[in-house]
């Protein structure tokens, strides 16, 4: 089927094989991958978009992302698509502030610890558990307070790295549940715990800080 020259929303020089019926959905797939980095296909309308891209347009999407130095990850086990930057070339890398980065690193470790046990269940922690982990992992630096963690999670939700749930009867902010999605582990893909620890150490003060002036975080 030839591309319609009257359709301003469709390229004239490629993807002419995509039928009209699939074009709006394919635009949604690209919008999710470019705008959020992840398309969740385990519920709602995302399921149809995921299956359409996975089963019929995987090569199309891979070719579209390639010039942007984005790699398409198809995670069948968790029903998600992810546009992962090739860090050496990608110009679309997201930047997180210090608090968001500390939260990301703590969530990565909590997720890795759980998955390392062989658990196949969703990895869910509470804000209280995350806050306690931050205090352990970053014991020598100022970490976000519980009231600040929720604002950090807003951006992580937008990038489809976590889901949050306020359980019925919740009375404290620390009781909010955080589902750590597999996409988060790929945003900062450490080879092992030693690589994670090396990144954590960059936030800790020097061991001999007698001559170092402390700067408020």
XYZ file of N, CA, C and O in Angstrom, residues 26-177:
608
model
N 0.925 2.768 15.841
C 2.376 2.806 15.746
C 2.922 4.164 16.191
O 3.987 4.250 16.810
N 2.172 5.225 15.917
C 2.574 6.546 16.425
C 2.576 6.553 17.951
O 3.448 7.153 18.590
N 1.575 5.891 18.554
C 1.511 5.817 20.022
C 2.709 5.052 20.576
O 3.278 5.432 21.607
N 3.092 3.973 19.899
C 4.254 3.195 20.338
C 5.498 4.079 20.368
O 6.239 4.117 21.361
N 5.729 4.813 19.292
C 6.904 5.669 19.210
C 6.842 6.800 20.241
O 7.864 7.169 20.832
N 5.638 7.345 20.446
C 5.487 8.422 21.426
C 5.846 7.935 22.827
O 6.507 8.643 23.601
N 5.425 6.719 23.177
C 5.756 6.168 24.489
C 7.256 5.927 24.624
O 7.862 6.257 25.647
N 7.864 5.361 23.580
C 9.286 5.033 23.656
C 10.163 6.274 23.680
O 11.168 6.328 24.399
N 9.794 7.292 22.910
C 10.601 8.508 22.874
C 10.289 9.429 24.041
O 11.170 10.129 24.547
N 9.030 9.468 24.470
C 8.644 10.375 25.542
C 8.914 9.844 26.925
O 9.234 10.604 27.841
N 8.799 8.519 27.090
C 8.938 7.925 28.423
C 10.061 6.910 28.504
O 10.511 6.566 29.582
N 10.473 6.384 27.359
C 11.542 5.402 27.352
C 11.062 3.972 27.427
O 11.784 3.049 27.073
N 9.820 3.781 27.888
C 9.291 2.432 28.106
C 7.816 2.391 27.716
O 7.077 3.341 27.974
N 7.415 1.291 27.091
C 6.003 1.021 26.846
C 5.637 -0.216 27.654
O 6.216 -1.288 27.445
N 4.717 -0.069 28.586
C 4.280 -1.190 29.411
C 3.139 -1.905 28.703
O 2.114 -1.304 28.385
N 3.329 -3.201 28.467
C 2.326 -3.957 27.728
C 1.620 -5.005 28.546
O 1.103 -5.987 27.999
N 1.582 -4.821 29.855
C 0.969 -5.845 30.702
C -0.454 -5.507 31.122
O -1.080 -6.287 31.847
N -0.976 -4.372 30.683
C -2.342 -4.031 31.066
C -2.910 -2.965 30.137
O -2.175 -2.231 29.464
N -4.226 -2.885 30.101
C -4.924 -1.834 29.373
C -4.571 -1.770 27.895
O -4.217 -2.762 27.259
N -4.647 -0.563 27.352
C -4.373 -0.362 25.928
C -2.924 -0.634 25.582
O -2.594 -0.914 24.426
N -2.046 -0.544 26.587
C -0.642 -0.825 26.337
C -0.402 -2.235 25.846
O 0.559 -2.497 25.116
N -1.287 -3.156 26.227
C -1.140 -4.549 25.803
C -1.244 -4.670 24.284
O -0.442 -5.341 23.641
N -2.231 -4.014 23.704
C -2.414 -4.071 22.255
C -1.253 -3.409 21.521
O -0.781 -3.916 20.494
N -0.775 -2.275 22.053
C 0.349 -1.587 21.422
C 1.605 -2.450 21.478
O 2.357 -2.552 20.500
N 1.825 -3.065 22.617
C 2.995 -3.931 22.797
C 2.980 -5.080 21.804
O 3.978 -5.358 21.123
N 1.848 -5.750 21.692
C 1.756 -6.917 20.813
C 1.858 -6.517 19.345
O 2.460 -7.224 18.537
N 1.285 -5.366 18.985
C 1.384 -4.892 17.604
C 2.841 -4.643 17.231
O 3.319 -5.089 16.178
N 3.555 -3.926 18.110
C 4.956 -3.612 17.820
C 5.818 -4.859 17.855
O 6.683 -5.052 16.982
N 5.606 -5.714 18.831
C 6.424 -6.918 18.966
C 6.213 -7.895 17.813
O 7.161 -8.451 17.255
N 4.958 -8.102 17.449
C 4.632 -9.155 16.491
C 4.675 -8.715 15.033
O 4.848 -9.550 14.143
N 4.495 -7.409 14.780
C 4.374 -6.970 13.389
C 5.360 -5.876 12.975
O 5.684 -5.773 11.787
N 5.817 -5.049 13.924
C 6.618 -3.892 13.528
C 7.909 -3.747 14.317
O 8.441 -2.652 14.454
N 8.423 -4.854 14.798
C 9.648 -4.795 15.593
C 10.796 -4.204 14.771
O 11.520 -3.314 15.243
N 10.981 -4.680 13.550
C 12.071 -4.175 12.713
C 11.862 -2.708 12.366
O 12.818 -1.918 12.340
N 10.609 -2.327 12.118
C 10.318 -0.930 11.831
C 10.774 -0.031 12.984
O 11.427 0.995 12.772
N 10.404 -0.431 14.195
C 10.733 0.389 15.362
C 12.237 0.396 15.610
O 12.827 1.434 15.924
N 12.881 -0.761 15.468
C 14.336 -0.824 15.642
C 15.047 0.115 14.663
O 15.976 0.840 15.048
N 14.598 0.103 13.397
C 15.236 0.961 12.397
C 14.975 2.439 12.682
O 15.847 3.292 12.430
N 13.798 2.756 13.204
C 13.469 4.151 13.515
C 14.359 4.671 14.646
O 14.836 5.806 14.616
N 14.589 3.826 15.655
C 15.353 4.249 16.830
C 16.859 4.272 16.587
O 17.588 5.005 17.259
N 17.317 3.472 15.638
C 18.763 3.304 15.436
C 19.521 4.612 15.211
O 20.569 4.835 15.834
N 19.049 5.536 14.335
C 19.815 6.773 14.138
C 19.880 7.655 15.383
O 20.748 8.525 15.482
N 18.967 7.429 16.336
C 18.974 8.187 17.582
C 19.864 7.527 18.632
O 19.934 7.986 19.771
N 20.540 6.440 18.235
C 21.398 5.661 19.151
C 20.590 5.086 20.307
O 21.040 5.049 21.450
N 19.379 4.628 19.965
C 18.522 3.968 20.938
C 18.349 2.511 20.529
O 18.064 2.207 19.371
N 18.526 1.627 21.474
C 18.387 0.191 21.243
C 17.006 -0.255 21.714
O 16.587 0.071 22.822
N 16.294 -1.006 20.891
C 14.984 -1.508 21.297
C 15.152 -2.798 22.091
O 15.728 -3.769 21.599
N 14.656 -2.802 23.314
C 14.632 -3.998 24.151
C 13.207 -4.542 24.145
O 12.248 -3.818 24.455
N 13.051 -5.801 23.781
C 11.755 -6.468 23.829
C 11.815 -7.476 24.973
O 12.502 -8.489 24.883
N 11.113 -7.176 26.046
C 11.130 -8.011 27.246
C 9.836 -8.805 27.283
O 8.806 -8.339 27.768
N 9.881 -10.021 26.742
C 8.676 -10.848 26.677
C 8.205 -11.282 28.061
O 7.006 -11.386 28.321
N 9.159 -11.548 28.948
C 8.799 -12.040 30.283
C 7.967 -11.024 31.047
O 7.029 -11.378 31.765
N 8.297 -9.748 30.893
C 7.596 -8.701 31.626
C 6.699 -7.846 30.741
O 6.142 -6.853 31.206
N 6.558 -8.239 29.481
C 5.667 -7.557 28.533
C 5.932 -6.056 28.473
O 5.048 -5.243 28.739
N 7.151 -5.704 28.109
C 7.466 -4.284 27.936
C 8.454 -4.083 26.804
O 9.225 -4.975 26.466
N 8.372 -2.904 26.204
C 9.359 -2.445 25.234
C 10.127 -1.304 25.873
O 9.542 -0.485 26.582
N 11.417 -1.254 25.605
C 12.226 -0.186 26.182
C 13.204 0.344 25.150
O 13.840 -0.429 24.421
N 13.295 1.655 25.052
C 14.289 2.299 24.187
C 15.484 2.648 25.058
O 15.464 3.641 25.777
N 16.522 1.820 25.000
C 17.686 2.013 25.873
C 18.779 2.763 25.126
O 19.198 2.344 24.046
N 19.238 3.884 25.671
C 20.286 4.656 24.993
C 21.599 3.882 24.902
O 21.993 3.189 25.837
N 22.251 4.000 23.777
C 23.641 3.553 23.650
C 24.475 4.742 24.133
O 24.648 5.716 23.404
N 24.919 4.669 25.362
C 25.432 5.851 26.062
C 26.606 6.520 25.367
O 26.823 7.720 25.535
N 27.354 5.762 24.578
C 28.516 6.354 23.928
C 28.120 7.277 22.774
O 28.922 8.088 22.322
N 26.872 7.169 22.290
C 26.467 7.935 21.110
C 25.167 8.710 21.270
O 24.931 9.665 20.531
N 24.335 8.320 22.209
C 22.990 8.896 22.293
C 23.025 10.333 22.822
O 23.706 10.630 23.810
N 22.259 11.204 22.169
C 22.167 12.604 22.584
C 20.859 12.881 23.333
O 20.538 14.038 23.610
N 20.120 11.828 23.665
C 18.816 11.991 24.310
C 18.814 11.478 25.742
O 17.772 11.128 26.272
N 19.973 11.423 26.369
C 20.063 10.871 27.724
C 19.325 11.755 28.727
O 19.480 12.978 28.729
N 18.538 11.116 29.580
C 17.856 11.853 30.645
C 18.862 12.177 31.748
O 19.792 11.409 32.013
N 18.673 13.311 32.383
C 19.542 13.704 33.492
C 18.701 13.797 34.761
O 17.659 14.444 34.775
N 19.188 13.150 35.810
C 18.495 13.164 37.088
C 19.301 13.988 38.087
O 20.529 14.000 38.040
N 18.600 14.670 38.983
C 19.317 15.423 40.003
C 19.849 14.463 41.069
O 19.641 13.246 40.994
N 20.538 15.019 42.066
C 21.211 14.163 43.054
C 20.217 13.275 43.800
O 20.444 12.057 43.919
N 19.120 13.838 44.300
C 18.159 13.031 45.055
C 17.568 11.927 44.189
O 17.422 10.774 44.632
N 17.212 12.261 42.956
C 16.652 11.251 42.057
C 17.661 10.145 41.780
O 17.302 8.962 41.721
N 18.933 10.519 41.633
C 19.973 9.525 41.371
C 20.167 8.606 42.566
O 20.318 7.383 42.410
N 20.161 9.166 43.767
C 20.294 8.328 44.967
C 19.131 7.348 45.073
O 19.326 6.171 45.401
N 17.935 7.827 44.792
C 16.756 6.950 44.827
C 16.881 5.859 43.768
O 16.599 4.678 44.033
N 17.302 6.230 42.566
C 17.501 5.244 41.499
C 18.487 4.161 41.915
O 18.240 2.965 41.722
N 19.618 4.580 42.486
C 20.645 3.618 42.885
C 20.135 2.686 43.984
O 20.402 1.477 43.971
N 19.399 3.234 44.928
C 18.860 2.405 46.006
C 17.832 1.412 45.463
O 17.834 0.231 45.842
N 16.967 1.871 44.575
C 15.969 0.979 43.993
C 16.634 -0.113 43.158
O 16.201 -1.270 43.171
N 17.708 0.255 42.436
C 18.425 -0.757 41.648
C 18.938 -1.869 42.555
O 18.803 -3.056 42.233
N 19.520 -1.479 43.691
C 20.084 -2.490 44.603
C 18.983 -3.345 45.223
O 19.124 -4.576 45.328
N 17.881 -2.728 45.623
C 16.775 -3.489 46.193
C 16.219 -4.474 45.167
O 15.893 -5.619 45.499
N 16.117 -4.034 43.924
C 15.620 -4.914 42.857
C 16.598 -6.056 42.607
O 16.204 -7.226 42.528
N 17.884 -5.720 42.508
C 18.892 -6.735 42.227
C 18.968 -7.770 43.335
O 19.087 -8.973 43.066
N 18.903 -7.326 44.580
C 18.943 -8.259 45.711
C 17.781 -9.243 45.645
O 17.954 -10.437 45.921
N 16.602 -8.747 45.287
C 15.428 -9.607 45.235
C 15.515 -10.583 44.064
O 15.252 -11.782 44.220
N 15.898 -10.080 42.894
C 15.977 -10.943 41.718
C 17.081 -11.985 41.879
O 16.967 -13.117 41.390
N 18.152 -11.631 42.588
C 19.267 -12.559 42.781
C 18.867 -13.800 43.576
O 19.526 -14.841 43.494
N 17.794 -13.698 44.337
C 17.315 -14.847 45.106
C 16.525 -15.817 44.245
O 16.124 -16.883 44.710
N 16.282 -15.440 42.986
C 15.506 -16.295 42.099
C 14.021 -16.032 42.138
O 13.234 -16.761 41.535
N 13.629 -14.976 42.828
C 12.207 -14.655 42.931
C 11.643 -14.275 41.574
O 12.254 -13.536 40.806
N 10.454 -14.788 41.274
C 9.763 -14.466 40.026
C 8.621 -13.488 40.258
O 7.895 -13.140 39.329
N 8.462 -13.066 41.503
C 7.380 -12.154 41.835
C 7.776 -10.715 41.528
O 8.955 -10.387 41.388
N 6.767 -9.866 41.429
C 7.029 -8.439 41.266
C 7.793 -7.942 42.490
O 7.540 -8.373 43.620
N 8.733 -7.045 42.274
C 9.537 -6.509 43.379
C 8.849 -5.247 43.892
O 8.793 -4.234 43.196
N 8.335 -5.323 45.110
C 7.582 -4.219 45.699
C 8.168 -3.881 47.065
O 8.375 -4.765 47.901
N 8.457 -2.608 47.270
C 8.939 -2.117 48.557
C 8.079 -0.926 48.957
O 7.384 -0.346 48.129
N 8.144 -0.559 50.222
C 7.437 0.632 50.679
C 8.399 1.821 50.716
O 9.623 1.651 50.655
N 7.835 3.007 50.810
C 8.673 4.198 50.952
C 9.522 4.088 52.212
O 10.696 4.486 52.215
N 8.959 3.540 53.292
C 9.740 3.343 54.524
C 10.959 2.459 54.257
O 12.068 2.744 54.738
N 10.773 1.373 53.503
C 11.882 0.465 53.211
C 12.926 1.141 52.327
O 14.129 0.957 52.530
N 12.462 1.914 51.366
C 13.394 2.640 50.497
C 14.184 3.653 51.305
O 15.403 3.783 51.137
N 13.513 4.380 52.181
C 14.182 5.394 53.008
C 15.246 4.744 53.891
O 16.362 5.249 54.021
N 14.902 3.595 54.489
C 15.870 2.882 55.332
C 17.067 2.413 54.503
O 18.218 2.477 54.955
N 16.811 1.944 53.277
C 17.901 1.489 52.408
C 18.821 2.643 52.032
O 20.050 2.488 51.999
N 18.237 3.799 51.766
C 19.049 4.978 51.448
C 20.011 5.297 52.589
O 21.176 5.642 52.361
N 19.527 5.193 53.821
C 20.362 5.487 54.986
C 21.517 4.493 55.119
O 22.597 4.840 55.613
N 21.299 3.256 54.687
C 22.346 2.234 54.759
C 23.355 2.410 53.627
O 24.573 2.406 53.842
N 22.836 2.570 52.409
C 23.720 2.649 51.242
C 24.530 3.948 51.213
O 25.670 3.959 50.732
N 23.931 5.020 51.694
C 24.588 6.339 51.648
C 24.654 6.909 53.060
O 24.030 7.913 53.384
N 25.401 6.217 53.904
C 25.419 6.553 55.323
C 26.202 7.818 55.650
O 26.116 8.328 56.763
N 26.964 8.342 54.684
C 27.793 9.512 54.980
C 27.347 10.765 54.228
O 28.039 11.776 54.245
N 26.219 10.686 53.538
C 25.736 11.855 52.796
C 24.278 12.115 53.138
O 23.569 11.230 53.635
N 23.838 13.338 52.877
C 22.439 13.685 53.108
C 21.576 13.032 52.037
O 21.809 13.218 50.842
N 20.618 12.253 52.461
C 19.724 11.564 51.526
C 18.326 12.172 51.610
O 18.000 12.861 52.578
N 17.489 11.951 50.599
C 16.146 12.531 50.619
C 15.336 12.052 51.822
O 15.421 10.890 52.219
N 14.576 12.957 52.405
C 13.651 12.574 53.465
C 12.420 11.921 52.841
O 12.200 12.009 51.629
N 11.617 11.310 53.680
C 10.438 10.609 53.157
C 9.540 11.552 52.367
O 8.969 11.177 51.342
N 9.434 12.783 52.824
C 8.571 13.749 52.149
C 9.112 14.112 50.765
O 8.352 14.543 49.889
N 10.422 13.945 50.565
C 11.039 14.268 49.278
C 11.053 13.072 48.327
O 11.143 13.250 47.109
N 10.991 11.874 48.895
C 11.059 10.672 48.063
C 9.897 10.625 47.076
O 10.069 10.278 45.905
N 8.701 10.995 47.541
C 7.533 10.908 46.654
C 7.701 11.800 45.429
O 7.325 11.423 44.317
N 8.297 12.987 45.607
C 8.497 13.866 44.455
C 9.530 13.266 43.498
O 9.437 13.445 42.277
N 10.527 12.549 44.028
C 11.485 11.862 43.164
C 10.794 10.764 42.356
O 11.098 10.545 41.178
N 9.846 10.090 42.986
C 9.160 8.984 42.326
C 8.276 9.455 41.179
O 7.999 8.692 40.256
N 7.838 10.713 41.233
C 6.983 11.240 40.162
C 7.692 11.106 38.821
O 7.119 10.652 37.828
N 8.961 11.518 38.761
C 9.703 11.454 37.503
C 9.992 10.008 37.118
O 9.956 9.659 35.940
N 10.286 9.166 38.089
C 10.560 7.765 37.778
C 9.312 7.079 37.243
O 9.409 6.211 36.364
N 8.145 7.470 37.760
C 6.891 6.946 37.213
C 6.701 7.394 35.773
O 6.255 6.623 34.923
N 7.006 8.656 35.519
C 6.811 9.198 34.169
C 7.664 8.454 33.149
O 7.253 8.280 31.997
N 8.833 7.990 33.575
C 9.711 7.239 32.680
C 9.453 5.734 32.756
O 10.254 4.947 32.229
N 8.365 5.347 33.407
C 7.965 3.936 33.488
C 9.053 3.063 34.126
O 9.312 1.944 33.697
N 9.681 3.588 35.170
C 10.693 2.825 35.904
C 10.114 2.222 37.176
O 10.656 1.237 37.694
N 9.054 2.811 37.675
C 8.363 2.301 38.862
C 6.860 2.506 38.693
O 6.419 3.315 37.870
N 6.103 1.772 39.487
C 4.689 2.056 39.708
C 4.515 2.314 41.195
O 5.259 1.764 42.008
N 3.565 3.133 41.559
C 3.296 3.342 42.973
C 1.833 3.032 43.268
O 0.967 3.170 42.399
N 1.591 2.613 44.490
C 0.241 2.238 44.911
C 0.034 2.657 46.353
O 0.880 2.376 47.212
N -1.062 3.328 46.601
C -1.428 3.680 47.965
C -2.425 2.629 48.460
O -3.573 2.594 48.014
N -1.981 1.738 49.338
C -2.863 0.652 49.787
C -4.067 1.180 50.552
O -4.027 2.269 51.139
N -5.122 0.410 50.544
C -6.342 0.798 51.256
C -6.048 0.973 52.742
O -5.370 0.162 53.358
N -6.542 2.058 53.298
C -6.325 2.329 54.713
C -4.990 2.971 55.021
O -4.638 3.126 56.196
N -4.256 3.374 53.995
C -2.952 4.000 54.203
C -3.103 5.296 54.985
O -3.927 6.145 54.661
N -2.297 5.462 56.035
C -2.357 6.667 56.862
C -1.031 7.414 56.899
O -0.992 8.579 57.291
N 0.064 6.750 56.515
C 1.384 7.354 56.544
C 1.992 7.319 55.149
O 1.823 6.344 54.413
N 2.734 8.369 54.786
C 3.373 8.416 53.469
C 4.337 7.253 53.275
O 4.512 6.749 52.166
N 4.941 6.806 54.380
C 5.904 5.713 54.291
C 5.294 4.376 53.928
O 6.015 3.428 53.591
N 3.963 4.265 53.976
C 3.302 3.008 53.654
C 3.061 2.833 52.159
O 2.677 1.750 51.701
N 3.265 3.896 51.387
C 3.042 3.794 49.946
C 3.952 2.732 49.356
O 5.124 2.633 49.702
N 3.404 1.922 48.461
C 4.152 0.831 47.856
C 4.750 1.255 46.525
O 4.141 2.004 45.758
